[in-house]
C-alpha positions as a Markdown table, in Angstrom:
| # | Residue | x | y | z |
|---|---|---|---|---|
| 1 | Unk | -15.9 | 28.3 | 56.5 |
| 2 | Unk | -15.7 | 30.9 | 59.2 |
| 3 | Unk | -12.4 | 32.5 | 60.1 |
| 4 | Unk | -9.6 | 31.9 | 61.0 |
| 5 | Unk | -8.4 | 31.4 | 57.4 |
| 6 | Unk | -4.9 | 30.4 | 56.4 |
| 7 | Unk | -3.7 | 32.3 | 53.3 |
| 8 | Unk | -0.4 | 30.4 | 53.3 |
| 9 | Unk | 2.0 | 28.8 | 55.8 |
| 10 | Unk | 2.9 | 32.1 | 57.4 |
| 11 | Unk | -0.3 | 34.2 | 56.9 |
| 12 | Unk | -3.5 | 33.8 | 58.9 |
| 13 | Unk | -6.7 | 35.9 | 59.0 |
| 14 | Unk | -8.6 | 35.7 | 62.3 |
| 15 | Unk | -11.1 | 37.9 | 64.2 |
| 16 | Unk | -9.5 | 40.5 | 66.4 |
| 17 | Unk | -9.7 | 39.8 | 70.1 |
| 18 | Unk | -9.2 | 42.0 | 73.2 |
| 19 | Unk | -5.7 | 40.6 | 73.5 |
| 20 | Unk | -4.9 | 42.1 | 70.1 |
| 21 | Unk | -5.5 | 45.7 | 71.1 |
| 22 | Unk | -1.9 | 46.5 | 71.8 |
| 23 | Unk | -0.7 | 45.1 | 68.5 |
| 24 | Unk | -3.4 | 47.0 | 66.6 |
| 25 | Unk | -2.7 | 50.2 | 68.4 |
| 26 | Unk | 1.0 | 49.9 | 67.8 |
| 27 | Unk | 0.5 | 49.2 | 64.0 |
| 28 | Unk | -1.9 | 52.2 | 63.7 |
| 29 | Unk | 0.5 | 54.5 | 65.5 |
| 30 | Unk | 3.5 | 53.4 | 63.4 |
| 31 | Unk | 1.5 | 53.9 | 60.2 |
| 32 | Unk | -0.6 | 56.9 | 61.2 |
| 33 | Unk | 0.3 | 59.0 | 58.1 |
| 34 | Unk | -0.2 | 56.0 | 55.8 |
| 35 | Unk | -3.6 | 54.9 | 57.3 |
| 36 | Unk | -5.2 | 58.1 | 58.3 |
| 37 | Unk | -5.0 | 59.3 | 54.7 |
| 38 | Unk | -7.6 | 56.8 | 53.5 |
| 39 | Unk | -9.3 | 55.0 | 56.4 |
| 40 | Unk | -12.5 | 56.5 | 57.9 |
| 41 | Unk | -11.9 | 55.0 | 61.3 |
| 42 | Unk | -8.2 | 55.0 | 62.1 |
| 43 | Unk | -8.0 | 58.7 | 62.9 |
| 44 | Unk | -10.3 | 58.3 | 65.9 |
| 45 | Unk | -8.3 | 55.4 | 67.4 |
| 46 | Unk | -5.9 | 57.6 | 69.4 |
| 47 | Unk | -5.5 | 55.5 | 72.5 |
| 48 | Unk | -5.2 | 51.8 | 73.5 |
| 49 | Unk | -8.6 | 52.2 | 75.3 |
| 50 | Unk | -10.3 | 53.4 | 72.0 |
| 51 | Unk | -8.7 | 50.5 | 70.1 |
| 52 | Unk | -10.0 | 48.0 | 72.7 |
| 53 | Unk | -13.5 | 49.5 | 72.4 |
| 54 | Unk | -13.3 | 49.3 | 68.6 |
| 55 | Unk | -12.4 | 45.6 | 68.8 |
| 56 | Unk | -15.2 | 45.0 | 71.4 |
| 57 | Unk | -17.8 | 46.6 | 69.0 |
| 58 | Unk | -16.7 | 44.3 | 66.2 |
| 59 | Unk | -16.8 | 41.2 | 68.5 |
| 60 | Unk | -20.4 | 42.1 | 69.3 |
| 61 | Unk | -21.1 | 42.4 | 65.6 |
| 62 | Unk | -19.5 | 39.1 | 64.9 |
| 63 | Unk | -21.5 | 37.4 | 67.7 |
| 64 | Unk | -24.7 | 38.8 | 66.3 |
| 65 | Unk | -23.8 | 37.7 | 62.7 |
| 66 | Unk | -23.7 | 41.4 | 61.6 |
| 67 | Unk | -20.1 | 41.8 | 60.5 |
| 68 | Unk | -16.5 | 41.2 | 61.7 |
| 69 | Unk | -13.0 | 42.7 | 61.8 |
| 70 | Unk | -10.2 | 40.3 | 61.3 |
| 71 | Unk | -6.5 | 40.8 | 61.7 |
| 72 | Unk | -4.2 | 39.7 | 58.9 |
| 73 | Unk | -1.2 | 38.1 | 60.7 |
| 74 | Unk | 2.1 | 37.4 | 58.9 |
| 75 | Unk | 4.5 | 35.3 | 60.9 |
| 76 | Unk | 2.3 | 36.0 | 64.0 |
| 77 | Unk | 2.7 | 39.8 | 63.5 |
| 78 | Unk | -0.3 | 42.0 | 62.8 |
| 79 | Unk | 0.0 | 43.3 | 59.2 |
| 80 | Unk | -3.4 | 44.9 | 58.8 |
| 81 | Unk | -7.0 | 43.8 | 58.6 |
| 82 | Unk | -10.0 | 42.6 | 56.6 |
| 83 | Unk | -13.3 | 44.0 | 57.7 |
| 84 | Unk | -17.0 | 43.4 | 57.0 |
| 85 | Unk | -18.6 | 46.6 | 58.2 |
| 86 | Unk | -22.2 | 45.2 | 58.2 |
| 87 | Unk | -24.3 | 42.3 | 57.0 |
| 88 | Unk | -27.8 | 43.2 | 55.9 |
| 89 | Unk | -29.6 | 39.8 | 56.0 |
| 90 | Unk | -32.9 | 41.2 | 54.6 |
| 91 | Unk | -31.2 | 42.5 | 51.5 |
| 92 | Unk | -28.5 | 39.9 | 51.5 |
| 93 | Unk | -25.6 | 42.4 | 51.1 |
| 94 | Unk | -22.6 | 43.7 | 53.0 |
| 95 | Unk | -19.7 | 46.1 | 52.8 |
| 96 | Unk | -16.1 | 45.0 | 53.1 |
| 97 | Unk | -12.7 | 46.6 | 53.3 |
| 98 | Unk | -9.1 | 46.0 | 54.1 |
| 99 | Unk | -6.1 | 47.9 | 55.4 |
| 100 | Unk | -2.4 | 47.2 | 55.7 |
| 101 | Unk | 0.6 | 48.7 | 57.4 |
| 102 | Unk | 2.9 | 50.4 | 54.9 |
| 103 | Unk | 5.6 | 47.7 | 55.0 |
| 104 | Unk | 3.1 | 45.0 | 54.1 |
| 105 | Unk | 1.7 | 46.8 | 50.9 |
| 106 | Unk | 2.6 | 45.2 | 47.6 |
| 107 | Unk | 2.6 | 41.6 | 48.7 |
| 108 | Unk | -0.9 | 40.6 | 47.5 |
| 109 | Unk | -2.2 | 40.4 | 51.1 |
| 110 | Unk | -5.2 | 42.7 | 50.5 |
| 111 | Unk | -6.2 | 40.8 | 47.3 |
| 112 | Unk | -5.8 | 37.4 | 48.9 |
| 113 | Unk | -7.7 | 38.4 | 52.1 |
| 114 | Unk | -10.5 | 39.9 | 50.0 |
| 115 | Unk | -10.8 | 36.7 | 47.9 |
| 116 | Unk | -11.2 | 34.7 | 51.1 |
| 117 | Unk | -13.8 | 37.1 | 52.4 |
| 118 | Unk | -15.8 | 37.1 | 49.2 |
| 119 | Unk | -15.8 | 33.3 | 49.1 |
| 120 | Unk | -17.0 | 33.2 | 52.7 |
| 121 | Unk | -19.7 | 35.8 | 52.3 |
| 122 | Unk | -21.1 | 34.4 | 49.1 |
| 123 | Unk | -20.7 | 30.7 | 50.0 |
| 124 | Unk | -21.3 | 30.5 | 53.7 |
| 125 | Unk | -23.3 | 33.6 | 54.5 |
| 126 | Unk | -25.3 | 33.2 | 51.3 |
| 127 | Unk | -25.2 | 36.9 | 50.4 |
| 128 | Unk | -26.1 | 38.3 | 46.9 |
| 129 | Unk | -24.0 | 41.4 | 46.9 |
| 130 | Unk | -20.8 | 42.7 | 48.3 |
| 131 | Unk | -19.9 | 46.4 | 48.2 |
| 132 | Unk | -16.5 | 48.1 | 48.7 |
| 133 | Unk | -15.8 | 51.8 | 48.9 |
| 134 | Unk | -12.4 | 53.3 | 48.1 |
| 135 | Unk | -11.2 | 56.9 | 48.1 |
| 136 | Unk | -11.2 | 58.2 | 44.5 |
| 137 | Unk | -7.5 | 58.9 | 44.7 |
| 138 | Unk | -6.6 | 55.7 | 46.5 |
| 139 | Unk | -5.5 | 53.9 | 43.3 |
| 140 | Unk | -3.9 | 50.9 | 45.1 |
| 141 | Unk | -7.1 | 50.1 | 46.9 |
| 142 | Unk | -9.2 | 50.7 | 43.8 |
| 143 | Unk | -6.9 | 48.3 | 41.9 |
| 144 | Unk | -7.8 | 45.5 | 44.4 |
| 145 | Unk | -11.5 | 45.9 | 43.7 |
| 146 | Unk | -11.1 | 46.1 | 40.0 |
| 147 | Unk | -8.7 | 43.1 | 39.9 |
| 148 | Unk | -11.4 | 41.0 | 41.6 |
| 149 | Unk | -14.1 | 42.0 | 39.2 |
| 150 | Unk | -16.0 | 44.5 | 41.2 |
| 151 | Unk | -18.0 | 47.0 | 39.1 |
| 152 | Unk | -17.5 | 50.7 | 39.5 |
| 153 | Unk | -21.0 | 51.9 | 40.3 |
| 154 | Unk | -20.3 | 55.6 | 40.7 |
| 155 | Unk | -18.8 | 58.2 | 43.1 |
| 156 | Unk | -20.3 | 59.2 | 46.4 |
| 157 | Unk | -19.1 | 62.9 | 46.7 |
| 158 | Unk | -17.6 | 63.9 | 50.0 |
| 159 | Unk | -19.1 | 60.7 | 51.5 |
| 160 | Unk | -16.8 | 60.3 | 54.5 |
| 161 | Unk | -14.9 | 62.5 | 56.9 |
| 162 | Unk | -11.4 | 61.2 | 56.9 |
| 163 | Unk | -9.1 | 62.7 | 59.6 |
| 164 | Unk | -9.3 | 66.3 | 58.5 |
| 165 | Unk | -11.3 | 66.4 | 55.3 |
| 166 | Unk | -14.2 | 65.0 | 53.3 |
| 167 | Unk | -13.2 | 62.4 | 50.7 |
| 168 | Unk | -15.1 | 61.3 | 47.6 |
| 169 | Unk | -15.4 | 57.5 | 47.4 |
| 170 | Unk | -15.9 | 55.1 | 44.4 |
| 171 | Unk | -18.6 | 52.6 | 45.2 |
| 172 | Unk | -17.8 | 49.1 | 43.8 |
| 173 | Unk | -20.3 | 46.2 | 43.7 |
| 174 | Unk | -20.0 | 42.5 | 43.1 |
| 175 | Unk | -22.9 | 40.1 | 42.7 |
| 176 | Unk | -22.7 | 36.4 | 43.5 |
| 177 | Unk | -23.7 | 35.6 | 39.9 |
| 178 | Unk | -20.6 | 37.7 | 38.7 |
| 179 | Unk | -18.0 | 36.1 | 41.0 |
| 180 | Unk | -15.6 | 33.9 | 39.1 |
| 181 | Unk | -14.9 | 30.7 | 40.9 |
| 182 | Unk | -11.3 | 30.7 | 39.6 |
| 183 | Unk | -9.7 | 33.2 | 41.9 |
| 184 | Unk | -7.8 | 36.0 | 40.1 |
| 185 | Unk | -4.1 | 36.1 | 40.6 |
| 186 | Unk | -3.0 | 38.0 | 43.7 |
| 187 | Unk | -1.1 | 41.0 | 42.4 |
| 188 | Unk | 0.5 | 43.8 | 44.3 |
| 189 | Unk | -1.9 | 45.8 | 46.4 |
């Protein structure tokens, strides 16, 4: 089932729209130190116009069936996002990620949003493989991937320029045949 997805009575995941640019820009600005430490894209979103362009690019990807960027909304307030960077139809794979404002960390939101994305990408999009990349030192993000059964496939050294430095990333992979239909418990993320 395509988004929007309800995680619970107060939490919804839905594709970001042009009208969400202000909320996204505000959340990024309020969490600049928290987000720019790990995200490969937040450091470049330094104006409302750049955030609007970013959302437009993902709306185009979603329309083309090539990925999406959804906001995670808690009580109608943007808490973060769940993203599918690309969908490679020929090879039946994709890369996903997630991000949260600092005050929303530790509530299981990233884990639950990722479970929802996995089920959608395997069941509806009929993909065979989902990949995630996490900064080697980003232990909280890595814990989400490991909790959900992703396999550590190695380290890409200095693979992404993040804000002011290159960061090594752990590559995690999950195959459809490995996905456990009983969703793991949502722990702190």
